[in-house]
Coordinates of C-alpha atoms and ligand atoms in Angstrom, one line a residue:
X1 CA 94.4 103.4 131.9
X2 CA 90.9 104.5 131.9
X3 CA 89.0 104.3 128.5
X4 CA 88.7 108.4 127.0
X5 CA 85.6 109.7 126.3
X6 CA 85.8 111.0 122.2
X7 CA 84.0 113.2 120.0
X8 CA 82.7 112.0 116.8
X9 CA 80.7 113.6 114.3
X10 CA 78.5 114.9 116.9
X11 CA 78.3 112.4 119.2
X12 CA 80.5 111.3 122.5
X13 CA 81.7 107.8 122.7
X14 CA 83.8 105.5 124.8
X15 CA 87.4 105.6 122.3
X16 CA 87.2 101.9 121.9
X17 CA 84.2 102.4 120.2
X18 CA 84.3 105.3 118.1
X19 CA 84.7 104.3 114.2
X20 CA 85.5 106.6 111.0
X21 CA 84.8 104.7 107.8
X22 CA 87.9 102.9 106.1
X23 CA 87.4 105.1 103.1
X24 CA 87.6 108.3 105.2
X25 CA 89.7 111.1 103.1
X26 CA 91.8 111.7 106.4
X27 CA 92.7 108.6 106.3
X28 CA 93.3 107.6 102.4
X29 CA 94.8 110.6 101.6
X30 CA 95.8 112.2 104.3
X31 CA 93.1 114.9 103.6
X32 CA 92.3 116.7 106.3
X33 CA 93.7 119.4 109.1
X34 CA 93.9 119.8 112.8
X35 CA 94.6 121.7 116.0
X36 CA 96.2 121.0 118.9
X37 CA 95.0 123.6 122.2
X38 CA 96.5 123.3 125.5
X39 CA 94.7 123.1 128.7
X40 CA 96.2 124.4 131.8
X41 CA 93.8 123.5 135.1
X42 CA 90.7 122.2 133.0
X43 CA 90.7 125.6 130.4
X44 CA 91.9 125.7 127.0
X45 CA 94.7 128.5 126.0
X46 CA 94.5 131.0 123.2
X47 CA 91.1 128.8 121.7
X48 CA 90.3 131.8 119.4
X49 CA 93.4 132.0 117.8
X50 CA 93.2 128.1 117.6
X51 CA 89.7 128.5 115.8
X52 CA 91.2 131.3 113.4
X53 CA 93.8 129.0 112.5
X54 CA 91.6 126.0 111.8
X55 CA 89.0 127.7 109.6
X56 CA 92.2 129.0 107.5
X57 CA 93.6 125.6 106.7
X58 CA 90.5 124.6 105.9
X59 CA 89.3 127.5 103.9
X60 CA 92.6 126.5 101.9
X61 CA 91.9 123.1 101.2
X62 CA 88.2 124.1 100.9
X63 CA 87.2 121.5 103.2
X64 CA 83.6 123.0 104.9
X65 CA 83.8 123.8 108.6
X66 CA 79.8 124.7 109.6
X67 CA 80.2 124.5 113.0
X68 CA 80.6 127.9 114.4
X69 CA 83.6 128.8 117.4
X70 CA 80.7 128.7 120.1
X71 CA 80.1 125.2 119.3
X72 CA 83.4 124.4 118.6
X73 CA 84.3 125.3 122.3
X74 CA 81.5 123.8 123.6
X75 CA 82.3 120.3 122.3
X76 CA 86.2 120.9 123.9
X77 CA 84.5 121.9 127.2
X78 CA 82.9 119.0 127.2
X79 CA 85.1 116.2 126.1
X80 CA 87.7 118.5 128.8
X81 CA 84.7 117.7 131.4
X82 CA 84.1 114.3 130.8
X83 CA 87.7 113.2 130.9
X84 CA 88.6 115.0 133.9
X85 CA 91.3 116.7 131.9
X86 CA 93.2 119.3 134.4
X87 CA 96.1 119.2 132.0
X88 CA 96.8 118.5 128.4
X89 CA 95.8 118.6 125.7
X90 CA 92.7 118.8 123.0
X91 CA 93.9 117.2 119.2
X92 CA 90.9 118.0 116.5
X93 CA 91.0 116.4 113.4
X94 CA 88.5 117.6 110.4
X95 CA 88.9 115.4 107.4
X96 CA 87.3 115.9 104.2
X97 CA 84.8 113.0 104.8
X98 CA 84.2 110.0 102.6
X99 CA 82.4 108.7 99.8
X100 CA 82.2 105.3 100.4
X101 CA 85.5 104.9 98.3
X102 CA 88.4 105.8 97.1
X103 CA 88.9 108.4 94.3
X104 CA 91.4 111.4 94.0
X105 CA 88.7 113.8 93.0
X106 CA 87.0 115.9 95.9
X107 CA 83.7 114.5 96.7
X108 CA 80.3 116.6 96.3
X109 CA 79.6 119.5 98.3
X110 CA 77.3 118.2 100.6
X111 CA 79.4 115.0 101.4
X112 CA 80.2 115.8 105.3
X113 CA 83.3 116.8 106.9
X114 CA 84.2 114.2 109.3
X115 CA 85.1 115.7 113.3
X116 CA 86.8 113.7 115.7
X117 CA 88.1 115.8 118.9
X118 CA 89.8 113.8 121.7
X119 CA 91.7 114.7 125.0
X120 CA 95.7 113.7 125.8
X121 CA 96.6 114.6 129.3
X122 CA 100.5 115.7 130.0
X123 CA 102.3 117.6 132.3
X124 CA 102.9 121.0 130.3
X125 CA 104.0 123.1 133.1
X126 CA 106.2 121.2 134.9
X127 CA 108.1 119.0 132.1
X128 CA 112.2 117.9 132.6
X129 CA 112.4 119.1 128.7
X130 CA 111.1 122.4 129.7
X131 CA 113.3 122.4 133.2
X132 CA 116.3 120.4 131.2
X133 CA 116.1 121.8 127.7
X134 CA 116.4 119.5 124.4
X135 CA 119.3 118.2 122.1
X136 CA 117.8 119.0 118.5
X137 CA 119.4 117.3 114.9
X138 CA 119.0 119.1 112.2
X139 CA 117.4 117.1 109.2
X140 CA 116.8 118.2 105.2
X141 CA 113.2 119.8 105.8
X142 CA 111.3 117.5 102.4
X143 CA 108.2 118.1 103.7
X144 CA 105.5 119.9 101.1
X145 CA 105.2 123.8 100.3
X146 CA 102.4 125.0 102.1
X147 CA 103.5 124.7 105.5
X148 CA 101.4 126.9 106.5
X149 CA 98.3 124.7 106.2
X150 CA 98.3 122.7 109.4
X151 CA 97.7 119.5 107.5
X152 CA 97.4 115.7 109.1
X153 CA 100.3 115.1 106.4
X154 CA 102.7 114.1 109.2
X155 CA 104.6 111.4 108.2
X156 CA 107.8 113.3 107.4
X157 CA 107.9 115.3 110.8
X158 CA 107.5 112.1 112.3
X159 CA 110.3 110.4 110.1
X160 CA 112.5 113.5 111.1
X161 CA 111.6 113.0 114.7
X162 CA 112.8 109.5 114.3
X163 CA 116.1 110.4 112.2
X164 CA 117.2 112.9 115.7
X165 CA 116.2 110.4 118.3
X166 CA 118.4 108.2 116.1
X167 CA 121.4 110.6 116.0
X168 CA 121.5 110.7 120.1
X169 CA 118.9 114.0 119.8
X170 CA 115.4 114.8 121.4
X171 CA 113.7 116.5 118.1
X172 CA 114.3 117.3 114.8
X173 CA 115.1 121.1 113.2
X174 CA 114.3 121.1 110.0
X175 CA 116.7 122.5 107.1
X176 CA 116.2 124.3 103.7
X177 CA 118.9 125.9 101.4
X178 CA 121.1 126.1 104.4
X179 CA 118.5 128.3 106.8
X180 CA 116.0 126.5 109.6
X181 CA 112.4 126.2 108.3
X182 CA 111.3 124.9 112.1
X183 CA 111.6 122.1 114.3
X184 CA 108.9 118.9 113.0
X185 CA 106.5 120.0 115.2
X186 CA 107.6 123.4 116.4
X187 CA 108.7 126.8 115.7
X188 CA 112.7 127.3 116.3
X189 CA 113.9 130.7 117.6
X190 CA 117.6 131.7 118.7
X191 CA 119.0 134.7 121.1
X192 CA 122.2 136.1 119.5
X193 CA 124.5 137.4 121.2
X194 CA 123.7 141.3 120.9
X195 CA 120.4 140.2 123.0
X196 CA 118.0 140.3 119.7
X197 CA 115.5 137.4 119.5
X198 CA 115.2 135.7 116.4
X199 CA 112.5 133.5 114.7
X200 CA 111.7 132.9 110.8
X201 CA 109.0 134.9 109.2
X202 CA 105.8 133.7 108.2
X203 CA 105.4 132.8 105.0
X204 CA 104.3 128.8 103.2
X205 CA 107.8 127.6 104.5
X206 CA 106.1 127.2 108.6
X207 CA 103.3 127.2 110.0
X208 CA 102.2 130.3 112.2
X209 CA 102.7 129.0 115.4
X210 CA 99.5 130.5 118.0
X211 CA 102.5 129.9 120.9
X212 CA 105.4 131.9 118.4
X213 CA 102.6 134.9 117.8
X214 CA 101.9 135.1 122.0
X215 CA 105.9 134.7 123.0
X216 CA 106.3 137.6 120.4
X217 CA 104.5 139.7 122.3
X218 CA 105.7 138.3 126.1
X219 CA 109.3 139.3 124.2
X220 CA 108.0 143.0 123.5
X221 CA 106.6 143.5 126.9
X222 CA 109.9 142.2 128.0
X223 CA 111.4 145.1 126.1
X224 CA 113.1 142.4 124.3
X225 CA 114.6 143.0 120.5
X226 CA 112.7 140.9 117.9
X227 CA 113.5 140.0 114.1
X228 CA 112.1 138.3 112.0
X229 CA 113.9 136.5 109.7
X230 CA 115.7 133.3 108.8
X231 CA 118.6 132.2 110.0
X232 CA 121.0 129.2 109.7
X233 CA 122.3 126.2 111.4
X234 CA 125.7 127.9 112.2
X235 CA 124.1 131.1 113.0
X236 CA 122.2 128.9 115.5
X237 CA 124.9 126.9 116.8
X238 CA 126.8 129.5 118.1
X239 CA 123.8 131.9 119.3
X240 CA 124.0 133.0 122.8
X241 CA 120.6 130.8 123.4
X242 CA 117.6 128.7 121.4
X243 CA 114.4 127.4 122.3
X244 CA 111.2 126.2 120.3
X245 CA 107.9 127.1 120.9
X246 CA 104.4 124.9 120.8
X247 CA 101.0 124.7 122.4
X248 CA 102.5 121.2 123.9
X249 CA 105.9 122.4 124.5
X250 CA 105.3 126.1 125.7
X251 CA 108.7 127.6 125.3
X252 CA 111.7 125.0 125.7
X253 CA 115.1 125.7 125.5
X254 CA 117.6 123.8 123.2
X255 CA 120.5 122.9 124.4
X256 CA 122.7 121.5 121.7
X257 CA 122.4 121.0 117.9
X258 CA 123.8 118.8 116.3
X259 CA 126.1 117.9 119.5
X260 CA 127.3 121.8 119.3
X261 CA 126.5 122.7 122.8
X262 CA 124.5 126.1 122.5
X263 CA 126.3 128.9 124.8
X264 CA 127.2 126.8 127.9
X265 CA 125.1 123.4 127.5
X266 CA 122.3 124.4 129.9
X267 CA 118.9 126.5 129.1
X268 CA 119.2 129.8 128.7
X269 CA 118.6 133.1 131.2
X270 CA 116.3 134.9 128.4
X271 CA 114.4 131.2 127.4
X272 CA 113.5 130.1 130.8
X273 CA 112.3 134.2 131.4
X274 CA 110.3 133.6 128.1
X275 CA 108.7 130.4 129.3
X276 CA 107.8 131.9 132.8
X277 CA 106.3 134.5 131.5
X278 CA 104.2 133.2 129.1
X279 CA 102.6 130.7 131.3
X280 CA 101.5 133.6 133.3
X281 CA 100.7 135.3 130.4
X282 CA 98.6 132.0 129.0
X283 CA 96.9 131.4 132.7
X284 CA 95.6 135.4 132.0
X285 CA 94.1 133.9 128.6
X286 CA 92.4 130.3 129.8
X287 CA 89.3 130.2 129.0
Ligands
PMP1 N1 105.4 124.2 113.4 C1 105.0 123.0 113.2 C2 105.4 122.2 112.0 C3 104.1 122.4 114.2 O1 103.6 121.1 114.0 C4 103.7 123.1 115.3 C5 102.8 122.5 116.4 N2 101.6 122.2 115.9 C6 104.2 124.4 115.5 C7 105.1 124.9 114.5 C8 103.8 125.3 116.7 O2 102.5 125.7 116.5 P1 101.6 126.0 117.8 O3 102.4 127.0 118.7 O4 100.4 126.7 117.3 O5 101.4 124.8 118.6

């Protein structure tokens, strides 16, 4: 493989030779948030929404963000350039910085943020999960309260992720008090049978998913029903279809949880519509 170009702190540099300090917050303490932005034939999808997000997680944490969304996209047009990327990915990562050790209290203001943007390329339109569908487990969701931050706290979605693939599953829902929170890295949705579409409201239990706001509206256009509310693993199981929704993922059907084949084991009339349309929709909003 060829050696990524990266973005650090202002600067772009071969990845085998960008550095972050060992007493970096991000990594310490796992203080610090991200973003994840899909690129579809070298431009980025939904980047202001992406940017919104961003400056709200960190406005929670209070963790300074200077740069403005001009200069934001300019560095992801860039590290998008230099890589060649056609399609992918962009992860940013903006950690509270470091000190020069290791201390629970938040550092002075004017201690700087620490940026690091890099590139991942995958094939997001044509994908065998997103042709196939995915066998989901459902796991107890024990991550922390404020899902809604979009933290680089990941080591329990990761865990999860690991507890399905060990159960014979692709991915992990995640379960509280009986209803689904989300999948560990994406936003679960079911059909039911009377042809309404389903997915949990916002509130600190998930993260607001940019991909769950823009297949919300692709359903409406659709004339498609919409709820939002919670729902549970039985409710689920025997919905007419399901699907989870990501900027990696797009839409993607599920196809079983917890070996309970979901309507007839294959994905779904109304989930393959959904991710049809909003690639279209998403190729209208590159930029
Ligand atoms: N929920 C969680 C926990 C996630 O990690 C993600 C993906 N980052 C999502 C939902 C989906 O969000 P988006 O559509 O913005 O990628």
């Amino acid at each position: 493989m060829t050696h990524r170009t990266v973005y650090v702190n202002g600067d772009y540099v071969a990845e085998q030779d960008a550095k972050v300090s060992v007493f970096d917050r991000g990594f310490l303490l796992a203080d610090g948030v991200y973003e994840v932005s899909a690129v579809l034939d070298g431009k980025l999808i939904d980047f202001p929404a992406h940017m919104r997000r961003l400056r709200r997680s960190a406005s929670e944490l209070q963790i300074a963000l200077t740069l403005d969304d001009g200069t934001l996209l300019a560095i992801h047009r860039e590290l998008i350039r230099r890589n060649a990327l056609e399609e992918g990915m962009v992860y940013l990562q903006l950690t509270r910085g470091s000190t020069g050790d290791r201390d629970f209290g938040y550092p002075e203001a004017e201690t700087p943020p620490t940026l690091v943007l890099f590139t991942q390329a995958k094939a997001l339109v044509e994908s065998r999960s997103g042709r196939e569908g995915i066998r989901v487990a459902t796991q107890p969701d024990w991550r922390w309260a404020r899902r809604d931050i979009k933290t680089v706290q990941l080591l329990y979605p990761s865990m999860a992720k690991m507890a399905a693939k060990a159960a014979g599953a692709d991915d992990a829902w995640l379960v509280e008090n009986g209803v689904v929170t989300e999948g560990a890295s994406n936003n679960a949705w079911i059909l039911t049978h009377e042809g309404v579409l389903v997915t949990r409201e916002l509130s600190h239990a998930i993260l607001p998913g940019i991909t769950r706001a823009v297949v919300l509206e692709v359903a409406k256009a659709l004339s498609l029903h919409v709820e939002a509310r919670t729902f549970s693993v039985a409710e689920a199981q025997s919905a007419k279809e399901c699907f989870v929704t990501s900027a990696s993922s797009f839409v993607t059907p599920v196809i079983a949880i917890d070996d309970v084949k979901i309507g007839d084991g294959y994905p779904g009339k109304v989930s393959q519509q959904l991710r049809e349309a909003y690639i279209v929709e998403s190729r209208r909003r590159v930029m």
